[in-house]
PDB file of C-alpha atoms in Angstrom:
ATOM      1  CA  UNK A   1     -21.681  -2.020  -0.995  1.00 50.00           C
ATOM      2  CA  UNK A   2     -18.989  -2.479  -3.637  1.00 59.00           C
ATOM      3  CA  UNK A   3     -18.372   1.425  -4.236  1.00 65.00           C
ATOM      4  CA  UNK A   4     -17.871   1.596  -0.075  1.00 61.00           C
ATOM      5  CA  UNK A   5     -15.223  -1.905   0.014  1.00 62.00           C
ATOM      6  CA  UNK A   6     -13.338  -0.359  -2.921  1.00 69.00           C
ATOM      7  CA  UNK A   7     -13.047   2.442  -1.119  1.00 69.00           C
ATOM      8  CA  UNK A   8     -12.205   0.907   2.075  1.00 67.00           C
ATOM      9  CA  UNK A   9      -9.657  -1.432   0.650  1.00 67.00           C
ATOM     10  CA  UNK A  10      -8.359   1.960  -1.650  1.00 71.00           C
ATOM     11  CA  UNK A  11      -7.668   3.078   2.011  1.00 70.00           C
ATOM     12  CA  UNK A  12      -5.699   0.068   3.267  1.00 72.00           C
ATOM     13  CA  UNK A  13      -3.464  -0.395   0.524  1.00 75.00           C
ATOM     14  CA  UNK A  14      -2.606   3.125   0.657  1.00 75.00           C
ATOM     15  CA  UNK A  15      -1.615   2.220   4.693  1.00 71.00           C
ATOM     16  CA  UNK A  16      -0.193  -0.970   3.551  1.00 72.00           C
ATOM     17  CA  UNK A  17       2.401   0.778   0.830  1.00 76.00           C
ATOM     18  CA  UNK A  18       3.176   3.520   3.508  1.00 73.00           C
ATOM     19  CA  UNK A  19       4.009   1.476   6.301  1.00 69.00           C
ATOM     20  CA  UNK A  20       6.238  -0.389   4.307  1.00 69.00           C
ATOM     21  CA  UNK A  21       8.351   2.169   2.695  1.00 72.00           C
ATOM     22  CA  UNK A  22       8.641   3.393   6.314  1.00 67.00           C
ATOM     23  CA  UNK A  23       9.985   0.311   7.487  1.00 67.00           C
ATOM     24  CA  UNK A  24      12.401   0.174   4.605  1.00 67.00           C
ATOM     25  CA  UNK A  25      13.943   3.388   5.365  1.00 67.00           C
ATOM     26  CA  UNK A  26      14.665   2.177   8.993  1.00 65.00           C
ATOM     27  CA  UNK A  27      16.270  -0.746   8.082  1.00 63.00           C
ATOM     28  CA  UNK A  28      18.374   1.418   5.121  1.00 64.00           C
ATOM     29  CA  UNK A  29      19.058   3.905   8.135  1.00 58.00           C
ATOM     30  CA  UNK A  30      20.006   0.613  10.498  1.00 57.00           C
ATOM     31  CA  UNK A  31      22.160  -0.242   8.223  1.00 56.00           C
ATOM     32  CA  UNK A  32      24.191   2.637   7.386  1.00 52.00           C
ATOM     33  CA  UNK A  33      24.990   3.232  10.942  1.00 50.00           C
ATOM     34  CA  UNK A  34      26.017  -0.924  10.751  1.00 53.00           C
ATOM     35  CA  UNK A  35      28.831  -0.067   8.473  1.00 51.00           C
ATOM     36  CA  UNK A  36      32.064  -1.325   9.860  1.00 48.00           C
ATOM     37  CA  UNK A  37      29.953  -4.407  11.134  1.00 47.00           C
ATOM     38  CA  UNK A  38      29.006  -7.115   8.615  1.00 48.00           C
ATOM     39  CA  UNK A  39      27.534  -5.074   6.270  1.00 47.00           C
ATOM     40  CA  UNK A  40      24.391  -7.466   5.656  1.00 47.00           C
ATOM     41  CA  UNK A  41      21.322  -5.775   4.283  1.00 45.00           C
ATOM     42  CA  UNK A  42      18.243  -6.341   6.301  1.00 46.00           C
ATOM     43  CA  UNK A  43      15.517  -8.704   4.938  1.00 48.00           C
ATOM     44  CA  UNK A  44      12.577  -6.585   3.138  1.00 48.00           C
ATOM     45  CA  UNK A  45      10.077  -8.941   4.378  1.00 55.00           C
ATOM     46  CA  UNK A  46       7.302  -7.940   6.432  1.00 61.00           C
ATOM     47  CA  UNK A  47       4.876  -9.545   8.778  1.00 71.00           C
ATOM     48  CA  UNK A  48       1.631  -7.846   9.707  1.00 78.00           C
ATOM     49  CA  UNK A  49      -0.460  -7.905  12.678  1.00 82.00           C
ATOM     50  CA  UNK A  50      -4.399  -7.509  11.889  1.00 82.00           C
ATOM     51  CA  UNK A  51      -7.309  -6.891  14.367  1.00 86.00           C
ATOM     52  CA  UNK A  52     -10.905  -6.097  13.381  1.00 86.00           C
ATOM     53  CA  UNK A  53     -13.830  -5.593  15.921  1.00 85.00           C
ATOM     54  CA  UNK A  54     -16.637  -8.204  15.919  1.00 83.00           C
ATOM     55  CA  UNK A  55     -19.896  -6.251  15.250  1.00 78.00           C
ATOM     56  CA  UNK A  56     -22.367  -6.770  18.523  1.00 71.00           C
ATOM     57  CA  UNK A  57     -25.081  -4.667  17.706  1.00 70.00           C
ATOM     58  CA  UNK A  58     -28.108  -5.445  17.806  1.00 70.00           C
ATOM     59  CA  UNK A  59     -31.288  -4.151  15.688  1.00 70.00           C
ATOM     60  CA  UNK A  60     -34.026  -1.958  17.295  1.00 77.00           C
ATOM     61  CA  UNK A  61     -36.152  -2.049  14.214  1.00 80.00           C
ATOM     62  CA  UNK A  62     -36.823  -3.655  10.527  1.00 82.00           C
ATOM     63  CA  UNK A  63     -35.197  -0.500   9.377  1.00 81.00           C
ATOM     64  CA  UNK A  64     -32.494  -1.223  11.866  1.00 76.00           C
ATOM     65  CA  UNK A  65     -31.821  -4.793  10.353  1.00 81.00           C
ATOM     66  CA  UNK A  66     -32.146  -3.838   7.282  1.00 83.00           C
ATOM     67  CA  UNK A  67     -29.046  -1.035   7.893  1.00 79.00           C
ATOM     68  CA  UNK A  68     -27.137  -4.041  10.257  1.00 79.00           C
ATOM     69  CA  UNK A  69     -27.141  -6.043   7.434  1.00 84.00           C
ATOM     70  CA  UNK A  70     -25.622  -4.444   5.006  1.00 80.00           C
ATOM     71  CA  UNK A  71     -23.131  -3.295   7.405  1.00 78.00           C
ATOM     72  CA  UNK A  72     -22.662  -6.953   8.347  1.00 82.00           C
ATOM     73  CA  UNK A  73     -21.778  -7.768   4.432  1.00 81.00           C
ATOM     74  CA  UNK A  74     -19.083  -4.762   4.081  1.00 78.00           C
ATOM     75  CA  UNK A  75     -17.134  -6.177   7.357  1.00 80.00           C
ATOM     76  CA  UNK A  76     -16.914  -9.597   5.590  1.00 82.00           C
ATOM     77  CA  UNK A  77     -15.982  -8.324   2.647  1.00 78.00           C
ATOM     78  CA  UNK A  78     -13.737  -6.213   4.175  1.00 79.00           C
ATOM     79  CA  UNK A  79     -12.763  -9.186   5.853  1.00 83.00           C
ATOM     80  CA  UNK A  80     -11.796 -11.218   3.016  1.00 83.00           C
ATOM     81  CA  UNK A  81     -10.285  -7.827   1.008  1.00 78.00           C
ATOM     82  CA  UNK A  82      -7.758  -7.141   4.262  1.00 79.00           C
ATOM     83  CA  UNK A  83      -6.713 -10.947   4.453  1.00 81.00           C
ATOM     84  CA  UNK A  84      -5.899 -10.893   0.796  1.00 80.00           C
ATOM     85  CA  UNK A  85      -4.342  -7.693   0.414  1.00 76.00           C
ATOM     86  CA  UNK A  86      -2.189  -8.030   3.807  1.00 78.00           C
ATOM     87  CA  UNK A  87      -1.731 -12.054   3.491  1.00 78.00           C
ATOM     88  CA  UNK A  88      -2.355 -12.648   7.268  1.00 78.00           C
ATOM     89  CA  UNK A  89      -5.520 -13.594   8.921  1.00 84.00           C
ATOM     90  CA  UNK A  90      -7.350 -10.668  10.832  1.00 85.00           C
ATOM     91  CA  UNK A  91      -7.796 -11.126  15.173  1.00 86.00           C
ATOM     92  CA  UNK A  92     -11.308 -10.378  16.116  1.00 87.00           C
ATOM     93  CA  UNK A  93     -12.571  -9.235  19.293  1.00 88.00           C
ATOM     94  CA  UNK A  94     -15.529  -7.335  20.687  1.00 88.00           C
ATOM     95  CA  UNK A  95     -15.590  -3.511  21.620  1.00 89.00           C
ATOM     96  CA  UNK A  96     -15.762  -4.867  25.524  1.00 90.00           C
ATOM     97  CA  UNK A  97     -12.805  -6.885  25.489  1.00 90.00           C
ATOM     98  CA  UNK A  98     -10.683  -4.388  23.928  1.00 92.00           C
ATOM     99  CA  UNK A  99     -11.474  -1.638  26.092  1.00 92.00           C
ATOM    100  CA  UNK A 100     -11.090  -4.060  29.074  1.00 92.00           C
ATOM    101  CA  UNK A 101      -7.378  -4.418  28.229  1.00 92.00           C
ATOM    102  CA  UNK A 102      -6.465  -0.375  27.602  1.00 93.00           C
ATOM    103  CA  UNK A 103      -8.052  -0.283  31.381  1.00 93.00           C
ATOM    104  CA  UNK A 104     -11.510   1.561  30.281  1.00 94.00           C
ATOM    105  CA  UNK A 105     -14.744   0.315  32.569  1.00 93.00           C
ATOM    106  CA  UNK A 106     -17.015  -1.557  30.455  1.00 87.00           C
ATOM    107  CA  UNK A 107     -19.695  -1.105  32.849  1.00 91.00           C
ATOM    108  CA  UNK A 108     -19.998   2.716  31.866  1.00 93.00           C
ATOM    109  CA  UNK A 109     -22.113   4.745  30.011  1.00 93.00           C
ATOM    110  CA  UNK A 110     -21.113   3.969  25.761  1.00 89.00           C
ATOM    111  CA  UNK A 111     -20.187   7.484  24.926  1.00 92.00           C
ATOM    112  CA  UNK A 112     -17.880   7.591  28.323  1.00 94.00           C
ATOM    113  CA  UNK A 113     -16.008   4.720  26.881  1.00 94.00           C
ATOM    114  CA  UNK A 114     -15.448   6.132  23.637  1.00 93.00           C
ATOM    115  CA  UNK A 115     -14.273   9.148  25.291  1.00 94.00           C
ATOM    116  CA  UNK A 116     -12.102   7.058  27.739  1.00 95.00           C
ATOM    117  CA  UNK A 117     -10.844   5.019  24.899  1.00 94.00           C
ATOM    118  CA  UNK A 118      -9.765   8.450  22.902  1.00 95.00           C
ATOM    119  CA  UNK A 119      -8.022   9.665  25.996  1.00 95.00           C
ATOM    120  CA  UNK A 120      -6.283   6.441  26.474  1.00 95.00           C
ATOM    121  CA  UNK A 121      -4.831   6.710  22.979  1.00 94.00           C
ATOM    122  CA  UNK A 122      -3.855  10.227  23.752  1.00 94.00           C
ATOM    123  CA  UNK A 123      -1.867   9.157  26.429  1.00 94.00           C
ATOM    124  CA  UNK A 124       0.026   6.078  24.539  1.00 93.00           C
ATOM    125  CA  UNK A 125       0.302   8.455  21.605  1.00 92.00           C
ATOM    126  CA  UNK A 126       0.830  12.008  22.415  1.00 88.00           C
ATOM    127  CA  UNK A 127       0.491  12.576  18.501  1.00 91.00           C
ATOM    128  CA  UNK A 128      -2.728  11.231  18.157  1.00 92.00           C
ATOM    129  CA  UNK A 129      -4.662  13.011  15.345  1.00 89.00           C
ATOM    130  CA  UNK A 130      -7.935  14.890  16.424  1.00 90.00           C
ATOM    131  CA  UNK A 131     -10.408  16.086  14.302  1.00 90.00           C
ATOM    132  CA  UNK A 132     -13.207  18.186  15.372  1.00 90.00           C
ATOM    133  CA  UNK A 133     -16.326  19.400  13.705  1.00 90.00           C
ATOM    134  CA  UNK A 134     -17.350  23.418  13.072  1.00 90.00           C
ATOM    135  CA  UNK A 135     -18.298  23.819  16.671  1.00 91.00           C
ATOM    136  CA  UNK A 136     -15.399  22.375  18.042  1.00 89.00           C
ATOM    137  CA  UNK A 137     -16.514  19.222  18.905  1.00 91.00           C
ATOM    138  CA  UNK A 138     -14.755  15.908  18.809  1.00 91.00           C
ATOM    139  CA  UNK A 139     -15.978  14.183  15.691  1.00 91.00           C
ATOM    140  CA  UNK A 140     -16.996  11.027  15.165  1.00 90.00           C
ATOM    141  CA  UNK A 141     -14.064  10.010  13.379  1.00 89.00           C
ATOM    142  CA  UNK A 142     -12.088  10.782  16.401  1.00 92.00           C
ATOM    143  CA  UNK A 143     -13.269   8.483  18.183  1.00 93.00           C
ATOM    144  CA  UNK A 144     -13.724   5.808  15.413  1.00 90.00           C
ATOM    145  CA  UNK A 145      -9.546   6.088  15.145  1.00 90.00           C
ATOM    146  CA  UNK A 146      -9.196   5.897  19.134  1.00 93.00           C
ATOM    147  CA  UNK A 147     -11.013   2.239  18.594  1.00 92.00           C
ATOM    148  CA  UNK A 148      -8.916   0.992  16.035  1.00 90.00           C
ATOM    149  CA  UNK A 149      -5.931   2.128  17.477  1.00 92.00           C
ATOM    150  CA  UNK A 150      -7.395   0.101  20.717  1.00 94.00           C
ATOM    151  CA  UNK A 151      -7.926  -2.525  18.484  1.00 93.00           C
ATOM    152  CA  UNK A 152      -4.837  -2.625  17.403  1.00 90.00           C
ATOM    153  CA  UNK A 153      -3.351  -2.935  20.955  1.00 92.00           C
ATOM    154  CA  UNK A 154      -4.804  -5.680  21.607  1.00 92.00           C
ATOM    155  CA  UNK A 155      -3.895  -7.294  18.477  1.00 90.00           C
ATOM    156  CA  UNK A 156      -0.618  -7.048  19.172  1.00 89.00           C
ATOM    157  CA  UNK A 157      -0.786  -8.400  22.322  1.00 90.00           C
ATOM    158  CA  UNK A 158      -2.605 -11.360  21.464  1.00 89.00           C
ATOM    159  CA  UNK A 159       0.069 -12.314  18.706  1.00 86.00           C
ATOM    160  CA  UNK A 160       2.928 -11.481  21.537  1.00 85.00           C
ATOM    161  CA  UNK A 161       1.542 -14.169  23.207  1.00 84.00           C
ATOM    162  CA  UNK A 162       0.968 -16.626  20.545  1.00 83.00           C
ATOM    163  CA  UNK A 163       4.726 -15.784  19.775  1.00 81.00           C
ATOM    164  CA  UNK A 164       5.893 -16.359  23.559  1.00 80.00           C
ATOM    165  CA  UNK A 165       3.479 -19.648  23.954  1.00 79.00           C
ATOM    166  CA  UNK A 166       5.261 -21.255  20.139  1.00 78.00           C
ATOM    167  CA  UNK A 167       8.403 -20.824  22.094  1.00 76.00           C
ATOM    168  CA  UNK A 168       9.505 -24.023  24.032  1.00 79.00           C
ATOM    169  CA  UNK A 169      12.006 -22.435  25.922  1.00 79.00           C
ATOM    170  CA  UNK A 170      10.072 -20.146  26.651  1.00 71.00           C
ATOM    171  CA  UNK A 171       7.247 -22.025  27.873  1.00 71.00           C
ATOM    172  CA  UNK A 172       9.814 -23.763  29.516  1.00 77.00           C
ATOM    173  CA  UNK A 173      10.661 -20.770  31.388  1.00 74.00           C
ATOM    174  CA  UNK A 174       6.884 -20.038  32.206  1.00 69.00           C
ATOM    175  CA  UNK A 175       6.419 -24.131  33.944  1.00 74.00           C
ATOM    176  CA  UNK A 176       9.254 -23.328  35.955  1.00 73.00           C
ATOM    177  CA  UNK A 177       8.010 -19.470  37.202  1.00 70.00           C
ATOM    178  CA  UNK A 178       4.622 -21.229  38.027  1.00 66.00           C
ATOM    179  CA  UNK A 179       5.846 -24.838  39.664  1.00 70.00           C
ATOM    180  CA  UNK A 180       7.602 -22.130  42.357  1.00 72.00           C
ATOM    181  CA  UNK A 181       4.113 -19.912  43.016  1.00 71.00           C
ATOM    182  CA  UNK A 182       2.531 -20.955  46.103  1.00 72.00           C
ATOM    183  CA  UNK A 183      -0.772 -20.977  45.115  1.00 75.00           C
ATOM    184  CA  UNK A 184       0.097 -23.009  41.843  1.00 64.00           C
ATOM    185  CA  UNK A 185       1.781 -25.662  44.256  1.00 69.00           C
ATOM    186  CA  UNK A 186      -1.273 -25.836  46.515  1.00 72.00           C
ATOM    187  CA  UNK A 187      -3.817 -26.227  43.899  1.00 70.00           C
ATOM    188  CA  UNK A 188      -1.600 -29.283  42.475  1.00 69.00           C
ATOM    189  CA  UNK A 189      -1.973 -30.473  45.892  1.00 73.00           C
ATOM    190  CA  UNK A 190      -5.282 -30.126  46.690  1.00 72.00           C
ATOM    191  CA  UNK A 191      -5.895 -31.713  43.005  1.00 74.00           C
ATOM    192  CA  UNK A 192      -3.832 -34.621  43.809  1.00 72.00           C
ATOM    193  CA  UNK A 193      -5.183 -35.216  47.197  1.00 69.00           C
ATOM    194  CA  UNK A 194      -8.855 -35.627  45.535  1.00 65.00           C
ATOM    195  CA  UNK A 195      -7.437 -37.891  43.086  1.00 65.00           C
ATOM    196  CA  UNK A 196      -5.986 -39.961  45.322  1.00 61.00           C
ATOM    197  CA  UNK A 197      -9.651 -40.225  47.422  1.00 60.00           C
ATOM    198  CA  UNK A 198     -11.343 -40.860  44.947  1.00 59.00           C
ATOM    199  CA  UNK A 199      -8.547 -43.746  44.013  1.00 59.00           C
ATOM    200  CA  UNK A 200      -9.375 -45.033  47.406  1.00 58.00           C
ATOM    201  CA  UNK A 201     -13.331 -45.057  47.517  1.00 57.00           C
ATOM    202  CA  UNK A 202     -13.472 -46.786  43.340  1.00 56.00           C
ATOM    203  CA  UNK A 203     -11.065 -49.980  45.134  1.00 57.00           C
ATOM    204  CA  UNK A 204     -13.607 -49.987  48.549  1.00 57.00           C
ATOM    205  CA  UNK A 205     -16.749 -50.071  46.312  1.00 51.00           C
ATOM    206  CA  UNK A 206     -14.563 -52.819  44.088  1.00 56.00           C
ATOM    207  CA  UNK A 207     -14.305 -54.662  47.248  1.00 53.00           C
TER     208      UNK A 207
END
């Protein structure tokens, strides 16, 4: 278990020193083409966005349990390793939610929503990486990558709306949009008209 997290968190630092020297050649591109402007370097701070999938499997078998659990101590570690090493709390959510929200049908067979899932993140990411085994066939891995990625989606969204829903203007802006839907306004009706029975009948049975 602690040969595999090493490993695992090996992995995620490497990702985590990668995507930051990318960023940090943006911003040094960003702000050569400022020059002229005010000249201010870009902050090298960084804020990360974590999802991890919530493990819903369920054992056939004592063997089976016996496997589930140990699998079920590397995600916490993991867990605990990616909070640390990221400083930012992970999102969870389960394999059916996420797939919901790229558009797959979670009502399918499993392997047709891996293999929607993959061709979903083909078609967001033209660049997708795809490995195959000997024969040809789409690895495991593949697919594996197709569900973080989905993951990762999701994530994002999640925290876009966090961000939007901190914002009092721009909650604000969401009272007004719903105060003018119709159906909004006739649900506040129909809620106020009940209140205002039920007002009535507690001062007849008073009287």
């Amino acid at each position: 278990l602690n040969e595999r997290t090493a490993e695992a968190l090996g992995v995620l630092r490497v990702v985590r020193s990668s995507q930051q020297k990318n960023e940090l050649e943006r911003r040094g591109q960003r702000d050569e083409l400022r020059q002229g402007g005010d000249g201010s370097p870009s902050s090298p701070s960084f804020g990360w966005i974590l999802g991890v999938q919530e493990l819903s499997r369920v054992p056939h078998n004592t063997r089976d349990a016996m496997r589930l659990m140990e699998i079920q101590k590397l995600h916490g570690a993991l867990i605990n390793d990616v909070s640390r090493v990221f400083d930012a709390q992970p999102l969870t959510v389960s394999a059916r939610h996420y797939r919901q929200f790229i558009g797959v049908d979670p009502t399918i067979h499993p392997q047709r929503q891996l293999q929607k899932t993959l061709e979903a993140a083909q078609e967001r990411v033209p660049s997708f990486p795809m490995v195959k085994t000997k024969d040809g066939a789409v690895a495991e891995q593949t697919y594996m990558m197709a569900g973080a990625w989905a993951v990762a989606v999701w994530a994002r969204h999640q925290e876009r709306v966090a961000e939007t829903l901190r914002s009092p203007e721009r909650r604000a802006e969401l009272r007004r949009g719903a105060e003018k839907d119709r159906r909004v306004r006739g649900l506040r009706e129909a809620i106020s008209n009940v209140t205002a029975k039920e007002g009535r009948d507690s001062t007849r049975l008073r009287s």
